[in-house]
CSV table of C-alpha atoms in Angstrom, one decimal:
chain,number,residue,atom,x,y,z
A,20,MET,CA,0.0,0.0,0.0
A,21,ALA,CA,1.2,3.4,-1.0
A,22,SER,CA,-0.4,5.8,-2.6
A,23,SER,CA,-0.1,8.3,-3.9
A,24,GLY,CA,-1.3,6.5,-3.0
A,25,HIS,CA,-0.2,5.6,-3.1
A,26,ALA,CA,-3.2,7.1,0.9
A,27,VAL,CA,-3.3,10.2,3.5
A,28,ALA,CA,0.5,15.0,7.4
A,29,ALA,CA,2.2,16.9,9.7
A,30,PRO,CA,4.6,18.9,7.6
A,31,VAL,CA,6.5,21.8,8.9
A,32,SER,CA,9.3,24.5,7.4
A,33,PRO,CA,12.6,25.9,5.9
A,34,ALA,CA,11.9,23.7,2.9
A,35,LYS,CA,9.2,26.4,2.7
A,36,LEU,CA,6.6,26.6,0.0
A,37,CYS,CA,8.3,28.7,-2.5
A,38,CYS,CA,4.9,30.0,-3.7
A,39,HIS,CA,1.5,28.5,-3.4
A,40,SER,CA,-2.0,28.8,-4.8
A,41,ASP,CA,-5.4,27.2,-4.1
A,42,THR,CA,-5.0,25.0,-7.2
A,43,SER,CA,-3.5,22.2,-5.2
A,44,ARG,CA,-6.4,22.4,-2.7
A,45,ARG,CA,-8.9,21.9,-5.6
A,46,THR,CA,-6.8,19.0,-6.8
A,47,ARG,CA,-6.8,17.4,-3.4
A,48,LYS,CA,-10.6,17.7,-3.1
A,49,LEU,CA,-10.9,15.9,-6.5
A,50,LEU,CA,-8.5,13.2,-5.4
A,51,GLY,CA,-10.4,12.6,-2.2
A,52,LEU,CA,-7.4,13.5,-0.2
A,53,LEU,CA,-8.9,15.8,2.4
A,54,PRO,CA,-10.8,14.4,5.4
A,55,ALA,CA,-14.1,16.3,6.1
A,56,HIS,CA,-12.8,18.2,9.1
A,57,THR,CA,-9.8,19.7,7.2
A,58,ARG,CA,-11.6,21.1,4.2
A,59,GLY,CA,-11.2,24.9,4.0
A,60,ARG,CA,-7.8,24.9,5.7
A,61,PRO,CA,-4.5,23.1,5.3
A,62,PRO,CA,-4.1,20.2,7.8
A,63,VAL,CA,-1.8,20.8,10.7
A,64,TRP,CA,-0.6,17.6,12.3
A,65,THR,CA,1.4,17.7,15.5
A,66,ALA,CA,1.0,15.3,18.4
A,67,ALA,CA,-1.1,18.0,20.1
A,68,ALA,CA,-3.2,18.7,17.1
A,69,VAL,CA,-3.9,15.1,16.5
A,70,THR,CA,-5.2,14.8,20.0
A,71,ALA,CA,-7.3,17.9,19.8
A,72,ALA,CA,-8.6,17.5,16.3
A,73,PRO,CA,-12.4,16.9,16.0
A,74,ALA,CA,-13.2,13.4,14.8
A,75,ALA,CA,-14.2,13.0,11.2
A,76,ALA,CA,-16.6,10.2,12.3
A,77,PRO,CA,-17.5,8.3,15.4
A,78,LEU,CA,-14.2,6.4,15.6
A,79,ASP,CA,-15.2,4.5,18.7
A,80,ALA,CA,-18.8,3.9,17.5
A,81,ALA,CA,-20.1,0.4,18.1
A,82,VAL,CA,-20.1,-1.8,15.0
A,83,PRO,CA,-23.4,-3.5,14.4
A,84,ARG,CA,-23.1,-7.1,15.7
A,85,GLU,CA,-24.6,-8.5,12.6
A,86,GLN,CA,-21.8,-6.9,10.4
A,87,VAL,CA,-19.1,-8.5,12.6
A,88,GLU,CA,-20.9,-11.9,12.4
A,89,ILE,CA,-21.2,-11.7,8.6
A,90,ALA,CA,-17.5,-10.9,8.3
A,91,GLN,CA,-16.6,-13.8,10.6
A,92,SER,CA,-18.8,-16.2,8.6
A,93,LEU,CA,-16.5,-15.6,5.6
A,94,ASN,CA,-13.5,-17.4,7.1
A,95,ALA,CA,-14.0,-20.5,5.1
A,96,TRP,CA,-14.6,-18.3,2.0
A,97,VAL,CA,-11.3,-16.4,2.7
A,98,GLU,CA,-9.5,-19.7,2.9
A,99,GLU,CA,-10.7,-20.8,-0.5
A,100,ASN,CA,-10.6,-17.5,-2.4
A,101,MET,CA,-8.2,-15.0,-0.8
A,102,LEU,CA,-5.3,-17.0,0.7
A,103,PRO,CA,-4.4,-18.5,-2.7
A,104,LEU,CA,-3.7,-14.9,-3.9
A,105,LEU,CA,-0.7,-14.8,-1.5
A,106,THR,CA,2.6,-15.9,-3.1
A,107,PRO,CA,4.4,-18.8,-1.3
A,108,VAL,CA,7.5,-17.4,0.4
A,109,ASP,CA,9.9,-19.7,-1.5
A,110,SER,CA,8.7,-18.5,-4.9
A,111,ALA,CA,8.2,-14.8,-3.9
A,112,TRP,CA,10.5,-12.1,-5.2
A,113,GLN,CA,12.7,-10.3,-2.6
A,114,PRO,CA,14.3,-6.8,-2.7
A,115,HIS,CA,17.7,-8.5,-3.2
A,116,ASP,CA,16.6,-9.7,-6.6
A,117,PHE,CA,16.5,-6.2,-8.1
A,118,LEU,CA,19.5,-4.5,-6.6
A,119,PRO,CA,23.3,-4.9,-6.8
A,120,CYS,CA,24.5,-7.8,-4.6
A,121,SER,CA,26.7,-6.6,-1.8
A,122,ALA,CA,28.1,-10.0,-0.7
A,123,ALA,CA,30.5,-12.3,-2.4
A,124,ALA,CA,29.1,-15.3,-4.2
A,125,ALA,CA,30.5,-18.8,-3.5
A,126,GLY,CA,34.1,-19.0,-4.9
A,127,ASP,CA,34.4,-15.2,-5.3
A,128,GLY,CA,36.9,-13.2,-3.3
A,129,ALA,CA,36.1,-10.0,-1.4
A,130,ALA,CA,37.8,-7.8,-4.0
A,131,GLU,CA,35.8,-9.3,-6.9
A,132,ALA,CA,32.6,-8.9,-4.9
A,133,LEU,CA,33.3,-5.3,-4.1
A,134,GLU,CA,34.1,-4.6,-7.8
A,135,ALA,CA,30.9,-6.2,-8.9
A,136,PHE,CA,28.9,-4.3,-6.3
A,137,THR,CA,30.6,-1.0,-7.3
A,138,GLU,CA,29.8,-1.6,-11.0
A,139,GLY,CA,26.2,-2.5,-10.1
A,140,VAL,CA,25.7,0.7,-8.1
A,141,ALA,CA,27.3,2.8,-10.9
A,142,GLU,CA,24.9,1.3,-13.4
A,143,LEU,CA,21.9,1.9,-11.1
A,144,ARG,CA,23.0,5.5,-10.6
A,145,ALA,CA,23.4,6.1,-14.3
A,146,GLY,CA,19.8,5.0,-14.9
A,147,ALA,CA,18.6,7.1,-11.9
A,148,ALA,CA,20.4,10.2,-13.2
A,149,GLY,CA,17.7,10.8,-15.8
A,150,VAL,CA,14.7,10.6,-13.5
A,151,PRO,CA,13.2,14.1,-13.2
A,152,ASP,CA,12.7,15.7,-9.8
A,153,GLU,CA,8.9,15.5,-9.9
A,154,VAL,CA,9.1,11.7,-10.4
A,155,LEU,CA,11.5,11.5,-7.5
A,156,VAL,CA,9.1,13.4,-5.3
A,157,CYS,CA,6.3,11.0,-6.2
A,158,LEU,CA,8.6,8.0,-5.6
A,159,VAL,CA,9.7,9.2,-2.2
A,160,GLY,CA,6.1,10.0,-1.2
A,161,ASN,CA,5.0,6.5,-2.2
A,162,MET,CA,8.0,4.9,-0.5
A,163,VAL,CA,7.3,6.9,2.8
A,164,THR,CA,3.7,5.7,2.7
A,165,GLU,CA,4.8,2.1,2.2
A,166,GLU,CA,7.3,2.3,5.1
A,167,ALA,CA,4.4,3.1,7.5
A,168,LEU,CA,3.3,-0.5,7.3
A,169,PRO,CA,3.2,-1.2,11.1
A,170,THR,CA,0.4,1.4,11.3
A,171,TYR,CA,-1.6,-0.4,8.6
A,172,GLN,CA,-1.3,-3.8,10.2
A,173,SER,CA,-2.5,-2.4,13.5
A,174,MET,CA,-5.4,-0.7,11.7
A,175,GLY,CA,-6.3,-4.1,10.2
A,176,ASN,CA,-6.3,-5.7,13.6
A,177,ARG,CA,-8.6,-3.1,14.9
A,178,SER,CA,-11.3,-4.2,12.4
A,179,GLU,CA,-13.8,-6.3,14.3
A,180,GLY,CA,-14.2,-9.7,12.8
A,181,LEU,CA,-11.2,-9.4,10.6
A,182,GLY,CA,-8.3,-9.0,13.1
A,183,ASP,CA,-5.7,-11.3,14.5
A,184,ASP,CA,-6.7,-11.6,18.1
A,185,THR,CA,-3.6,-13.5,19.3
A,186,GLY,CA,-0.9,-12.6,16.9
A,187,VAL,CA,-0.6,-16.2,15.7
A,188,SER,CA,-4.3,-16.9,15.0
A,189,ALA,CA,-4.9,-19.7,12.5
A,190,LEU,CA,-8.2,-18.2,11.3
A,191,PRO,CA,-8.1,-17.3,7.6
A,192,TRP,CA,-8.8,-13.6,8.1
A,193,ALA,CA,-5.8,-13.4,10.4
A,194,ARG,CA,-3.6,-15.4,8.1
A,195,TRP,CA,-4.5,-13.1,5.2
A,196,LEU,CA,-3.6,-10.0,7.2
A,197,ARG,CA,-0.2,-11.4,8.2
A,198,GLY,CA,0.5,-12.7,4.7
A,199,TRP,CA,-0.6,-9.3,3.2
A,200,THR,CA,1.7,-7.5,5.7
A,201,ALA,CA,4.6,-9.8,4.8
A,202,GLU,CA,4.2,-9.1,1.1
A,203,GLU,CA,3.8,-5.4,1.5
A,204,ASN,CA,6.9,-5.2,3.8
A,205,ARG,CA,9.1,-5.9,0.7
A,206,HIS,CA,7.8,-2.7,-1.0
A,207,GLY,CA,9.2,-0.2,1.4
A,208,ASP,CA,12.4,-2.2,1.7
A,209,LEU,CA,13.0,-2.2,-2.0
A,210,LEU,CA,12.1,1.4,-2.7
A,211,ASN,CA,14.2,2.5,0.3
A,212,ARG,CA,17.3,0.7,-0.8
A,213,TYR,CA,16.9,1.9,-4.4
A,214,LEU,CA,16.6,5.5,-3.3
A,215,TYR,CA,19.6,5.1,-1.0
A,216,LEU,CA,21.8,3.7,-3.7
A,217,SER,CA,20.6,6.2,-6.3
A,218,GLY,CA,22.3,9.1,-4.6
A,219,ARG,CA,19.5,11.4,-5.8
A,220,VAL,CA,17.7,12.2,-2.5
A,221,ASP,CA,18.5,13.4,1.0
A,222,MET,CA,18.0,10.1,2.8
A,223,ARG,CA,18.0,11.6,6.2
A,224,GLN,CA,15.1,13.9,5.4
A,225,VAL,CA,13.3,10.9,3.8
A,226,GLU,CA,13.9,8.8,6.9
A,227,THR,CA,12.8,11.6,9.1
A,228,THR,CA,9.5,11.8,7.2
A,229,VAL,CA,9.0,8.0,7.7
A,230,HIS,CA,9.7,8.5,11.4
A,231,HIS,CA,7.1,11.3,11.7
A,232,LEU,CA,4.5,9.4,9.7
A,233,LEU,CA,4.7,6.4,12.0
A,234,ARG,CA,4.4,8.6,15.1
A,235,ASN,CA,1.5,10.5,13.6
A,236,GLY,CA,-0.5,7.5,12.5
A,237,MET,CA,-3.4,7.5,10.1
A,238,GLU,CA,-7.1,8.3,10.0
A,239,MET,CA,-10.0,6.1,8.8
A,240,LEU,CA,-13.6,7.0,9.1
A,241,VAL,CA,-14.8,3.9,11.0
A,242,PRO,CA,-11.7,1.8,11.7
A,243,LYS,CA,-13.5,-0.8,13.7
A,244,SER,CA,-16.0,-1.6,10.9
A,245,PRO,CA,-15.2,-4.7,8.8
A,246,TYR,CA,-17.3,-3.2,5.9
A,247,HIS,CA,-15.5,0.1,5.9
A,248,SER,CA,-12.0,-1.6,6.3
A,249,LEU,CA,-12.5,-3.9,3.3
A,250,ILE,CA,-13.9,-1.1,1.1
A,251,TYR,CA,-11.0,1.1,2.1
A,252,GLY,CA,-8.5,-1.7,1.4
A,253,ALA,CA,-9.9,-2.2,-2.1
A,254,PHE,CA,-9.7,1.5,-2.9
A,255,GLN,CA,-6.1,1.8,-1.5
A,256,GLU,CA,-4.7,-1.2,-3.2
A,257,ARG,CA,-6.1,-0.1,-6.6
A,258,ALA,CA,-4.8,3.4,-6.1
A,259,THR,CA,-1.3,2.1,-5.3
A,260,PHE,CA,-1.5,-0.3,-8.2
A,261,ILE,CA,-2.2,2.7,-10.5
A,262,SER,CA,0.4,5.0,-8.8
A,263,HIS,CA,3.3,2.4,-9.0
A,264,GLY,CA,2.3,1.5,-12.5
A,265,HIS,CA,2.4,5.1,-13.7
A,266,THR,CA,5.8,5.5,-12.0
A,267,ALA,CA,7.1,2.5,-13.7
A,268,ARG,CA,6.0,3.9,-17.1
A,269,LEU,CA,7.7,7.3,-16.4
A,270,ALA,CA,10.9,5.6,-15.2
A,271,GLY,CA,11.1,3.7,-18.4
A,272,GLN,CA,10.5,6.8,-20.5
A,273,HIS,CA,13.4,8.5,-18.8
A,274,GLY,CA,15.8,5.5,-19.2
A,275,ASP,CA,15.7,4.0,-15.7
A,276,ARG,CA,15.1,0.3,-16.4
A,277,THR,CA,15.8,-0.7,-12.9
A,278,LEU,CA,13.3,1.6,-11.4
A,279,ALA,CA,10.7,0.6,-14.0
A,280,LYS,CA,11.1,-3.0,-13.1
A,281,ILE,CA,10.9,-2.3,-9.4
A,282,CYS,CA,7.8,-0.2,-9.6
A,283,GLY,CA,6.3,-2.8,-12.0
A,284,VAL,CA,6.7,-5.7,-9.7
A,285,ILE,CA,5.3,-3.7,-6.7
A,286,ALA,CA,2.3,-2.7,-8.9
A,287,ALA,CA,1.7,-6.4,-9.6
A,288,ASP,CA,1.6,-7.1,-5.9
A,289,GLU,CA,-0.9,-4.3,-5.3
A,290,ARG,CA,-3.1,-5.7,-8.0
A,291,ARG,CA,-3.2,-9.1,-6.4
A,292,HIS,CA,-4.0,-7.5,-3.1
A,293,GLU,CA,-6.7,-5.4,-4.6
A,294,ALA,CA,-8.3,-8.5,-6.1
A,295,GLY,CA,-8.6,-10.0,-2.5
A,296,TYR,CA,-10.2,-6.9,-0.9
A,297,THR,CA,-12.5,-6.4,-4.0
A,298,MET,CA,-13.7,-10.0,-4.0
A,299,ALA,CA,-14.3,-9.9,-0.2
A,300,SER,CA,-16.3,-6.7,-0.6
A,301,ALA,CA,-18.3,-8.1,-3.5
A,302,ARG,CA,-19.2,-11.1,-1.3
A,303,LEU,CA,-20.4,-8.8,1.4
A,304,PHE,CA,-22.5,-6.9,-1.1
A,305,GLU,CA,-24.2,-10.3,-1.8
A,306,LEU,CA,-24.8,-11.0,1.8
A,307,ASP,CA,-25.7,-7.5,3.1
A,308,PRO,CA,-26.4,-5.2,0.1
A,309,ASP,CA,-28.0,-2.5,2.3
A,310,GLY,CA,-25.2,-2.4,4.8
A,311,MET,CA,-22.5,-2.3,2.2
A,312,VAL,CA,-24.0,0.3,-0.1
A,313,ARG,CA,-24.5,2.6,2.9
A,314,ALA,CA,-20.9,1.9,4.1
A,315,LEU,CA,-19.6,2.7,0.6
A,316,ALA,CA,-21.5,5.9,0.4
A,317,TYR,CA,-20.3,6.9,3.8
A,318,VAL,CA,-16.7,6.3,2.8
A,319,MET,CA,-17.1,8.3,-0.4
A,320,ARG,CA,-18.8,11.2,1.3
A,321,GLY,CA,-16.0,11.3,3.9
A,322,LYS,CA,-13.4,11.0,1.2
A,323,VAL,CA,-10.9,8.1,0.9
A,324,THR,CA,-8.2,9.7,3.1
A,325,MET,CA,-4.8,8.4,2.1
A,326,PRO,CA,-2.7,6.4,4.5
A,327,GLY,CA,0.2,8.9,4.1
A,328,GLN,CA,-1.9,12.0,4.8
A,329,LEU,CA,-0.1,12.7,8.1
A,330,MET,CA,3.4,12.7,6.7
A,331,SER,CA,5.8,15.4,7.8
A,332,ASP,CA,9.4,16.2,7.3
A,333,GLY,CA,9.5,17.9,10.7
A,334,ARG,CA,10.2,21.4,9.5
A,335,ASP,CA,8.4,24.1,11.5
A,336,GLY,CA,6.1,26.3,9.4
A,337,ASP,CA,5.4,23.8,6.6
A,338,ARG,CA,1.9,22.5,6.9
A,339,SER,CA,1.3,21.1,3.5
A,340,LEU,CA,3.8,18.3,2.7
A,341,PHE,CA,1.2,15.7,1.7
A,342,ALA,CA,-0.8,18.3,-0.2
A,343,ARG,CA,2.3,19.3,-2.1
A,344,PHE,CA,3.3,15.7,-2.8
A,345,SER,CA,-0.3,15.1,-4.1
A,346,ALA,CA,-0.2,18.2,-6.4
A,347,VAL,CA,3.1,17.0,-7.9
A,348,ALA,CA,1.6,13.5,-8.5
A,349,GLN,CA,-1.3,15.1,-10.3
A,350,ARG,CA,1.0,17.1,-12.6
A,351,ALA,CA,3.4,14.3,-13.2
A,352,GLY,CA,0.5,11.9,-14.0
A,353,VAL,CA,1.4,9.5,-11.2
A,354,TYR,CA,-2.0,9.7,-9.6
A,355,THR,CA,-4.6,12.2,-10.8
A,356,ALA,CA,-8.1,13.3,-10.4
A,357,ARG,CA,-9.0,11.4,-13.5
A,358,ASP,CA,-7.6,8.2,-11.9
A,359,TYR,CA,-9.7,8.8,-8.8
A,360,GLY,CA,-12.9,9.2,-10.9
A,361,ASP,CA,-12.0,6.1,-12.9
A,362,LEU,CA,-11.4,4.2,-9.6
A,363,VAL,CA,-14.8,5.2,-8.2
A,364,GLU,CA,-16.5,4.2,-11.5
A,365,HIS,CA,-14.7,0.9,-11.4
A,366,PHE,CA,-15.9,-0.1,-8.0
A,367,VAL,CA,-19.4,1.1,-8.5
A,368,ARG,CA,-19.5,-1.1,-11.6
A,369,ARG,CA,-17.6,-4.1,-10.1
A,370,TRP,CA,-19.9,-4.3,-7.1
A,371,ARG,CA,-22.9,-3.8,-9.3
A,372,VAL,CA,-24.2,-0.9,-7.2
A,373,ALA,CA,-26.7,0.2,-9.9
A,374,GLU,CA,-28.2,-3.3,-9.9
A,375,LEU,CA,-29.0,-3.5,-6.2
A,376,ALA,CA,-32.7,-3.7,-5.6
A,377,ALA,CA,-34.0,-6.3,-3.1
A,378,GLY,CA,-33.4,-5.5,0.6
A,379,LEU,CA,-32.4,-1.9,0.3
A,380,SER,CA,-33.7,0.5,2.9
A,381,GLY,CA,-34.7,4.1,2.1
A,382,GLU,CA,-31.2,5.2,3.2
A,383,GLY,CA,-29.7,2.4,1.1
A,384,ARG,CA,-31.5,3.6,-2.0
A,385,ARG,CA,-30.4,7.2,-1.4
A,386,ALA,CA,-26.8,5.9,-1.0
A,387,GLN,CA,-27.2,3.9,-4.3
A,388,GLU,CA,-28.4,7.0,-6.2
A,389,TYR,CA,-25.5,9.1,-4.8
A,390,LEU,CA,-22.9,6.5,-5.7
A,391,CYS,CA,-24.2,6.0,-9.3
A,392,GLY,CA,-23.9,9.7,-10.0
A,393,LEU,CA,-20.5,10.3,-8.3
A,394,ALA,CA,-18.0,9.5,-11.0
A,395,PRO,CA,-19.5,11.9,-13.6
A,396,LYS,CA,-19.6,14.6,-10.9
A,397,ILE,CA,-15.9,14.0,-10.1
A,398,ARG,CA,-15.0,14.3,-13.8
A,399,GLY,CA,-17.0,17.5,-14.1
A,400,MET,CA,-15.1,19.0,-11.1
A,401,GLU,CA,-11.8,17.8,-12.6
A,402,GLU,CA,-12.5,19.6,-15.9
A,403,LEU,CA,-13.4,22.8,-14.0
A,404,ALA,CA,-10.2,22.6,-12.0
A,405,HIS,CA,-8.2,21.9,-15.1
A,406,GLN,CA,-9.7,25.0,-16.8
A,407,ARG,CA,-8.9,27.2,-13.7
A,408,ALA,CA,-5.4,25.9,-13.4
A,409,GLY,CA,-4.8,26.7,-17.1
A,410,ARG,CA,-5.6,30.3,-16.4
A,411,SER,CA,-3.3,30.7,-13.4
A,412,LYS,CA,0.5,30.8,-13.1
A,413,PRO,CA,1.9,27.4,-12.0
A,414,ALA,CA,3.1,27.4,-8.4
A,415,THR,CA,6.3,25.8,-7.2
A,416,ALA,CA,7.3,24.2,-3.9
A,417,CYS,CA,10.6,23.1,-2.5
A,418,PHE,CA,11.0,19.6,-1.1
A,419,SER,CA,13.5,18.7,1.6
A,420,TRP,CA,13.6,15.1,0.1
A,421,ILE,CA,15.5,16.4,-2.9
A,422,PHE,CA,17.7,18.9,-1.1
A,423,ASP,CA,15.1,21.8,-1.2
A,424,ARG,CA,15.0,21.9,-5.0
A,425,PRO,CA,11.8,23.5,-6.3
A,426,VAL,CA,9.2,21.5,-8.2
A,427,ILE,CA,6.2,22.7,-10.2
A,428,LEU,CA,2.9,21.8,-8.5
A,429,GLY,CA,-0.2,20.5,-10.3
């Protein structure tokens, strides 16, 4: 999981915004990146602010017992349909497979190993040299989001009916969560090592941002609800599949075959994971269409807040790191408002929301109507924002991740 997003910030300072306009805020609204209680002002996330911030939803609200029981009833279904999506460890790729080997192979001496490693790093750096700063910013933002994996596993365990109650539970839902975590863990490791070897970024600032994001945590509308968690998982996995896939394409266009391969293999993982969460949500739509359509509408009205939203590089005075990263992703084509609209349309169609009929309450029918009209509305807003952006002078922002070099925002 990344997202662009790779998602969804506690930024702060001297890598100050060089100049700024409200264009990025319109973009963030289109991308669904602003939680309800931050619209109208940039998010400020410090430890104190997180404690004092008004809740976007009843985070501690009791989850209807029937929803938990329905989710638990799917354990046998998960065993048959989701667990096979996880790759056996012995045949899974590992970060080592895509990077220069730092150790001597059997029969090689230390000098030969060092020479081979040095040549491998030089080749990697030659490819990375052509990657533009805006793509680097997107790559770092996605990598930082991937590195906050401990937060995401803890959020998964918070979902009633889906979590791992003991840490070693043999229940299929628990095994899926641990297996998903194990596969996702490789993403941050691989991207981190690539960025370190590339020599293109300020790794201390990148590492500081990871540190802040793990301390700040993440927001979800109803984190205890299995319905909301599975819907959120499906959206996030598809968003990260799109984001890493676009990054792979851009890396290839700029001559970095190593990065293209890295982002491509991560995107393939995200697509498998998306398939799991999407199938599980589809099964719940069959079992409880009213509960799921209302949950989906609630998630969409509240916006799909990105898991990296609370990222910060720790610089006082800078309150917009995630917003700036998102604006760059929009401009670079890594994750755009159009992608978000397509994503909404995809899930409304995949879960056959328009076909739901039997068993819908009045609230369920209103949710259905809202969802079926949402993608066209997003596209209309995107077109309006595009027209406005075309009439204004592009803003730039400096990023500490790339030694405070300025990048044009979307």
